[in-house]
mmCIF file of C-alpha atoms in Angstrom:
data_model
loop_
_atom_site.group_PDB
_atom_site.id
_atom_site.type_symbol
_atom_site.label_atom_id
_atom_site.label_comp_id
_atom_site.label_asym_id
_atom_site.label_seq_id
_atom_site.Cartn_x
_atom_site.Cartn_y
_atom_site.Cartn_z
ATOM 1 C CA MET A 72 80.503 32.185 1.502
ATOM 2 C CA THR A 73 82.643 33.687 4.228
ATOM 3 C CA ASP A 74 82.017 33.256 7.940
ATOM 4 C CA VAL A 75 81.926 35.577 10.904
ATOM 5 C CA ARG A 76 85.359 35.926 12.542
ATOM 6 C CA ASN A 77 86.052 37.531 15.904
ATOM 7 C CA LEU A 78 89.234 39.598 15.940
ATOM 8 C CA PHE A 79 90.164 38.701 19.527
ATOM 9 C CA ALA A 80 89.475 35.005 18.984
ATOM 10 C CA ALA A 81 91.729 35.217 15.931
ATOM 11 C CA LEU A 82 94.492 36.761 18.062
ATOM 12 C CA ASP A 83 94.085 33.985 20.651
ATOM 13 C CA ALA A 84 94.730 31.381 17.952
ATOM 14 C CA PHE A 85 98.454 32.093 17.550
ATOM 15 C CA ASP A 86 101.472 33.364 19.483
ATOM 16 C CA GLY A 87 104.288 34.913 17.435
ATOM 17 C CA HIS A 88 105.061 38.605 17.105
ATOM 18 C CA TRP A 89 105.248 40.468 13.772
ATOM 19 C CA GLN A 90 103.440 37.568 12.081
ATOM 20 C CA PRO A 91 100.314 38.764 10.267
ATOM 21 C CA HIS A 92 97.486 36.224 10.092
ATOM 22 C CA ARG A 93 94.635 36.609 7.626
ATOM 23 C CA VAL A 94 91.160 37.003 9.138
ATOM 24 C CA THR A 95 89.269 37.584 5.909
ATOM 25 C CA SER A 96 89.583 39.080 2.456
ATOM 26 C CA LEU A 97 87.725 41.914 0.759
ATOM 27 C CA ASN A 98 88.028 41.965 -3.024
ATOM 28 C CA ASP A 99 91.818 41.880 -3.543
ATOM 29 C CA TYR A 100 92.592 43.155 -0.044
ATOM 30 C CA ASP A 101 93.474 41.132 3.049
ATOM 31 C CA VAL A 102 92.363 41.900 6.589
ATOM 32 C CA LYS A 103 94.987 40.590 9.014
ATOM 33 C CA VAL A 104 95.626 40.549 12.737
ATOM 34 C CA VAL A 105 99.099 40.826 14.191
ATOM 35 C CA LYS A 106 100.706 40.882 17.637
ATOM 36 C CA VAL A 107 103.715 43.128 17.983
ATOM 37 C CA LEU A 108 106.320 43.796 20.676
ATOM 38 C CA GLY A 109 109.573 45.686 20.314
ATOM 39 C CA GLU A 110 110.819 47.582 17.313
ATOM 40 C CA PHE A 111 110.252 46.707 13.665
ATOM 41 C CA VAL A 112 112.440 47.816 10.733
ATOM 42 C CA TRP A 113 112.156 51.050 8.792
ATOM 43 C CA HIS A 114 110.496 50.235 5.488
ATOM 44 C CA THR A 115 108.313 51.633 2.724
ATOM 45 C CA HIS A 116 105.446 50.279 0.655
ATOM 46 C CA PRO A 117 105.931 52.156 -2.617
ATOM 47 C CA GLU A 118 102.716 50.799 -4.148
ATOM 48 C CA THR A 119 100.113 51.054 -1.421
ATOM 49 C CA ASP A 120 98.744 52.778 1.642
ATOM 50 C CA GLU A 121 98.638 50.611 4.784
ATOM 51 C CA LEU A 122 95.904 50.760 7.430
ATOM 52 C CA PHE A 123 96.583 50.101 11.112
ATOM 53 C CA LEU A 124 93.760 49.670 13.656
ATOM 54 C CA VAL A 125 94.961 49.010 17.205
ATOM 55 C CA LEU A 126 92.892 46.534 19.243
ATOM 56 C CA SER A 127 94.906 46.499 22.490
ATOM 57 C CA GLY A 128 98.165 47.940 23.766
ATOM 58 C CA GLU A 129 99.897 50.918 22.209
ATOM 59 C CA LEU A 130 101.541 51.220 18.803
ATOM 60 C CA THR A 131 104.030 53.956 17.966
ATOM 61 C CA ILE A 132 104.715 54.481 14.270
ATOM 62 C CA GLY A 133 107.795 56.455 13.302
ATOM 63 C CA LEU A 134 107.368 58.272 9.986
ATOM 64 C CA ARG A 135 109.939 59.856 7.674
ATOM 65 C CA GLU A 136 108.661 62.106 4.923
ATOM 66 C CA ASP A 137 110.413 64.885 3.021
ATOM 67 C CA GLY A 138 113.315 64.778 5.462
ATOM 68 C CA VAL A 139 111.049 65.238 8.495
ATOM 69 C CA GLU A 140 110.738 62.507 11.123
ATOM 70 C CA ARG A 141 107.737 62.283 13.452
ATOM 71 C CA GLU A 142 105.821 59.703 15.447
ATOM 72 C CA VAL A 143 102.152 58.894 15.841
ATOM 73 C CA VAL A 144 100.892 56.927 18.848
ATOM 74 C CA LEU A 145 97.827 54.687 18.535
ATOM 75 C CA GLY A 146 95.807 53.269 21.423
ATOM 76 C CA PRO A 147 92.844 50.900 21.272
ATOM 77 C CA SER A 148 90.326 51.721 18.502
ATOM 78 C CA ASP A 149 92.697 54.242 16.936
ATOM 79 C CA VAL A 150 93.108 54.059 13.161
ATOM 80 C CA PHE A 151 96.004 55.389 11.096
ATOM 81 C CA VAL A 152 96.856 55.075 7.413
ATOM 82 C CA VAL A 153 100.511 55.188 6.370
ATOM 83 C CA PRO A 154 100.443 56.716 2.891
ATOM 84 C CA ARG A 155 102.186 54.861 0.090
ATOM 85 C CA GLY A 156 105.840 55.720 -0.210
ATOM 86 C CA VAL A 157 106.212 57.031 3.332
ATOM 87 C CA GLU A 158 109.011 55.321 5.271
ATOM 88 C CA HIS A 159 107.742 54.024 8.598
ATOM 89 C CA ARG A 160 108.770 51.911 11.586
ATOM 90 C CA PRO A 161 106.211 50.451 14.019
ATOM 91 C CA ARG A 162 107.231 49.968 17.651
ATOM 92 C CA ALA A 163 105.419 48.625 20.691
ATOM 93 C CA ASP A 164 106.788 48.885 24.228
ATOM 94 C CA VAL A 165 104.036 46.574 25.531
ATOM 95 C CA GLU A 166 102.494 43.679 23.650
ATOM 96 C CA THR A 167 100.064 45.207 21.192
ATOM 97 C CA ALA A 168 97.463 43.758 18.853
ATOM 98 C CA ALA A 169 96.417 45.404 15.618
ATOM 99 C CA VAL A 170 94.421 44.910 12.447
ATOM 100 C CA LEU A 171 96.129 45.561 9.120
ATOM 101 C CA VAL A 172 94.248 46.171 5.885
ATOM 102 C CA GLU A 173 96.218 46.256 2.650
ATOM 103 C CA PRO A 174 96.251 44.751 -0.855
ATOM 104 C CA GLN A 175 96.946 41.038 -1.146
ATOM 105 C CA GLY A 176 100.626 40.370 -1.625
ATOM 106 C CA THR A 177 101.816 43.318 0.476
ATOM 107 C CA VAL A 178 104.936 42.161 2.356
ATOM 108 C CA ASN A 179 105.249 43.211 5.991
ATOM 109 C CA THR A 180 108.799 44.554 5.595
ATOM 110 C CA GLY A 181 108.003 46.312 2.302
ATOM 111 C CA ASP A 182 111.175 47.273 0.428
ATOM 112 C CA ALA A 183 113.463 46.543 3.396
ATOM 113 C CA GLY A 184 113.422 42.736 3.563
ATOM 114 C CA GLY A 185 115.447 41.073 6.321
ATOM 115 C CA ASP A 186 114.845 38.629 9.143
ATOM 116 C CA LEU A 187 111.469 40.053 10.142
ATOM 117 C CA THR A 188 109.963 39.367 6.723
ATOM 118 C CA SER A 189 106.987 37.092 7.348
ATOM 119 C CA PRO A 190 104.797 35.181 4.926
ATOM 120 C CA LEU A 191 101.087 35.809 5.350
ATOM 121 C CA ARG A 192 99.832 33.094 7.691
ATOM 122 C CA GLU A 193 96.386 31.551 7.793
ATOM 123 C CA LEU A 194 94.565 31.086 11.093
ATOM 124 C CA PRO A 195 94.358 27.493 12.318
ATOM 125 C CA PRO A 196 91.045 25.747 11.576
ATOM 126 C CA ARG A 197 88.427 26.275 14.277
ATOM 127 C CA MET B 93 99.598 63.189 5.723
ATOM 128 C CA THR B 94 96.699 61.575 7.490
ATOM 129 C CA ASP B 95 96.045 61.780 11.215
ATOM 130 C CA VAL B 96 95.160 59.282 13.893
ATOM 131 C CA ARG B 97 91.391 58.858 14.291
ATOM 132 C CA ASN B 98 89.636 57.080 17.108
ATOM 133 C CA LEU B 99 86.634 55.046 15.978
ATOM 134 C CA PHE B 100 84.558 55.739 19.095
ATOM 135 C CA ALA B 101 85.363 59.448 19.016
ATOM 136 C CA ALA B 102 84.250 59.442 15.387
ATOM 137 C CA LEU B 103 80.957 57.809 16.394
ATOM 138 C CA ASP B 104 80.438 60.408 19.123
ATOM 139 C CA ALA B 105 80.702 63.180 16.534
ATOM 140 C CA PHE B 106 77.321 62.524 14.882
ATOM 141 C CA ASP B 107 73.850 61.185 15.625
ATOM 142 C CA GLY B 108 71.905 59.785 12.667
ATOM 143 C CA HIS B 109 71.306 56.136 11.874
ATOM 144 C CA TRP B 110 72.258 54.487 8.569
ATOM 145 C CA GLN B 111 74.489 57.459 7.736
ATOM 146 C CA PRO B 112 78.048 56.322 6.993
ATOM 147 C CA HIS B 113 80.757 58.846 7.916
ATOM 148 C CA ARG B 114 84.265 58.572 6.511
ATOM 149 C CA VAL B 115 87.035 58.055 9.073
ATOM 150 C CA THR B 116 89.905 57.657 6.633
ATOM 151 C CA SER B 117 90.776 56.371 3.177
ATOM 152 C CA LEU B 118 93.116 53.613 2.051
ATOM 153 C CA ASN B 119 94.096 53.791 -1.620
ATOM 154 C CA ASP B 120 90.698 53.947 -3.364
ATOM 155 C CA TYR B 121 88.813 52.468 -0.402
ATOM 156 C CA ASP B 122 86.934 54.308 2.333
ATOM 157 C CA VAL B 123 86.810 53.325 5.985
ATOM 158 C CA LYS B 124 83.510 54.512 7.470
ATOM 159 C CA VAL B 125 81.684 54.343 10.772
ATOM 160 C CA VAL B 126 77.918 54.022 10.975
ATOM 161 C CA LYS B 127 75.268 53.776 13.685
ATOM 162 C CA VAL B 128 72.329 51.552 12.870
ATOM 163 C CA LEU B 129 68.998 50.755 14.500
ATOM 164 C CA GLY B 130 66.068 48.915 12.977
ATOM 165 C CA GLU B 131 65.896 47.223 9.635
ATOM 166 C CA PHE B 132 67.644 48.300 6.424
ATOM 167 C CA VAL B 133 66.559 47.380 2.877
ATOM 168 C CA TRP B 134 67.500 44.253 0.956
ATOM 169 C CA HIS B 135 70.161 45.254 -1.555
ATOM 170 C CA THR B 136 73.150 44.004 -3.516
ATOM 171 C CA HIS B 137 76.519 45.461 -4.433
ATOM 172 C CA PRO B 138 77.168 43.782 -7.788
ATOM 173 C CA GLU B 139 80.699 45.193 -8.094
ATOM 174 C CA THR B 140 82.256 44.753 -4.662
ATOM 175 C CA ASP B 141 82.545 42.831 -1.432
ATOM 176 C CA GLU B 142 81.586 44.802 1.694
ATOM 177 C CA LEU B 143 83.282 44.464 5.078
ATOM 178 C CA PHE B 144 81.406 44.919 8.362
ATOM 179 C CA LEU B 145 83.218 45.173 11.714
ATOM 180 C CA VAL B 146 80.899 45.624 14.703
ATOM 181 C CA LEU B 147 82.158 47.951 17.452
ATOM 182 C CA SER B 148 79.185 47.820 19.825
ATOM 183 C CA GLY B 149 75.700 46.346 19.895
ATOM 184 C CA GLU B 150 74.612 43.481 17.658
ATOM 185 C CA LEU B 151 74.193 43.402 13.899
ATOM 186 C CA THR B 152 72.159 40.745 12.117
ATOM 187 C CA ILE B 153 72.738 40.455 8.380
ATOM 188 C CA GLY B 154 70.178 38.571 6.332
ATOM 189 C CA LEU B 155 71.696 36.940 3.250
ATOM 190 C CA ARG B 156 70.057 35.526 0.125
ATOM 191 C CA GLU B 157 72.189 33.435 -2.180
ATOM 192 C CA ASP B 158 71.206 30.786 -4.703
ATOM 193 C CA GLY B 159 67.657 30.796 -3.352
ATOM 194 C CA VAL B 160 68.800 30.121 0.211
ATOM 195 C CA GLU B 161 68.185 32.673 2.957
ATOM 196 C CA ARG B 162 70.238 32.740 6.152
ATOM 197 C CA GLU B 163 71.366 35.173 8.813
ATOM 198 C CA VAL B 164 74.675 35.922 10.452
ATOM 199 C CA VAL B 165 74.850 37.690 13.815
ATOM 200 C CA LEU B 166 77.815 39.915 14.671
ATOM 201 C CA GLY B 167 78.751 41.143 18.139
ATOM 202 C CA PRO B 168 81.581 43.488 19.105
ATOM 203 C CA SER B 169 84.879 42.805 17.299
ATOM 204 C CA ASP B 170 83.192 40.406 14.890
ATOM 205 C CA VAL B 171 84.052 40.817 11.212
ATOM 206 C CA PHE B 172 82.018 39.641 8.230
ATOM 207 C CA VAL B 173 82.433 40.191 4.497
ATOM 208 C CA VAL B 174 79.326 40.162 2.295
ATOM 209 C CA PRO B 175 80.572 38.848 -1.046
ATOM 210 C CA ARG B 176 79.840 40.879 -4.138
ATOM 211 C CA GLY B 177 76.499 40.077 -5.693
ATOM 212 C CA VAL B 178 74.979 38.551 -2.562
ATOM 213 C CA GLU B 179 71.685 40.161 -1.567
ATOM 214 C CA HIS B 180 71.767 41.265 2.063
ATOM 215 C CA ARG B 181 69.779 43.208 4.664
ATOM 216 C CA PRO B 182 71.371 44.503 7.882
ATOM 217 C CA ARG B 183 69.201 44.766 10.999
ATOM 218 C CA ALA B 184 69.880 45.927 14.536
ATOM 219 C CA ASP B 185 67.423 45.463 17.403
ATOM 220 C CA VAL B 186 69.562 47.668 19.674
ATOM 221 C CA GLU B 187 71.619 50.654 18.583
ATOM 222 C CA THR B 188 74.726 49.243 16.981
ATOM 223 C CA ALA B 189 77.950 50.798 15.726
ATOM 224 C CA ALA B 190 80.024 49.344 12.939
ATOM 225 C CA VAL B 191 82.948 50.011 10.651
ATOM 226 C CA LEU B 192 82.446 49.568 6.902
ATOM 227 C CA VAL B 193 85.307 49.125 4.443
ATOM 228 C CA GLU B 194 84.530 49.250 0.735
ATOM 229 C CA PRO B 195 85.645 50.972 -2.465
ATOM 230 C CA GLN B 196 85.035 54.695 -2.762
ATOM 231 C CA GLY B 197 81.726 55.430 -4.391
ATOM 232 C CA THR B 198 79.946 52.374 -2.985
ATOM 233 C CA VAL B 199 76.374 53.446 -2.193
ATOM 234 C CA ASN B 200 74.871 52.192 1.078
ATOM 235 C CA THR B 201 71.681 50.904 -0.547
ATOM 236 C CA GLY B 202 73.531 49.344 -3.489
ATOM 237 C CA ASP B 203 71.172 48.527 -6.344
ATOM 238 C CA ALA B 204 68.022 49.099 -4.278
ATOM 239 C CA GLY B 205 67.971 52.875 -3.865
ATOM 240 C CA GLY B 206 65.117 54.412 -1.877
ATOM 241 C CA ASP B 207 64.719 56.667 1.136
ATOM 242 C CA LEU B 208 67.581 55.146 3.111
ATOM 243 C CA THR B 209 70.135 56.020 0.426
ATOM 244 C CA SER B 210 72.714 58.220 2.136
ATOM 245 C CA PRO B 211 75.552 60.269 0.686
ATOM 246 C CA LEU B 212 78.927 59.584 2.280
ATOM 247 C CA ARG B 213 79.313 62.127 5.057
ATOM 248 C CA GLU B 214 82.525 63.628 6.391
ATOM 249 C CA LEU B 215 83.126 63.880 10.131
ATOM 250 C CA PRO B 216 82.871 67.400 11.567
ATOM 251 C CA PRO B 217 86.241 69.145 12.069
ATOM 252 C CA ARG B 218 87.847 68.429 15.431
#
């Protein structure tokens, strides 16, 4: 049986940026929290949509689709789903915390790889 | 392409209790917001886990599993996943707002049916 987890307590349990930590799982999906600061890499998840829910700060997501580039800006309690196959690049000019929901095994850098690729981390025991 | 939605703005767009409204979709999952007050019915979702994220208020979820009954209490930013097949009954003594994440087609009353069964509602146009 799962337990109740608080999203902000989960964020307080680790430090690094661009390092998703699992809060809980739902069927074959993971619910993760992540702290971000600075610019991520352009990447695509060809197989899945990706949900962002901002908890604090401000997250800008650059999007490239059909040759058109645009940005969406998310503040606290804003939700956005990047559709599968759409190239995107998150950026945060201030430290920002977000929830990610996506299928288990989804890699943070998608098809791009590189130094920012992070394994899914578990929260430390309480 | 989907748009940014704010969870609290979504909650402000409707009134009824125990009436899930879709905020967005993620693959074949729906992300819904719901306002609750009072006691729901005991029910089970045999086919899926169900995620609750409380936004405001306090949600108590009664759980029955293997002949043992217990309760979990969720405050704001608390997350809990009811595992598939576990009988549960949400209750709120003050008006409470929550996010639900579950596969499309999941019925709010699960296997129980009854008067509180609610179709999935769409938010009014902005």
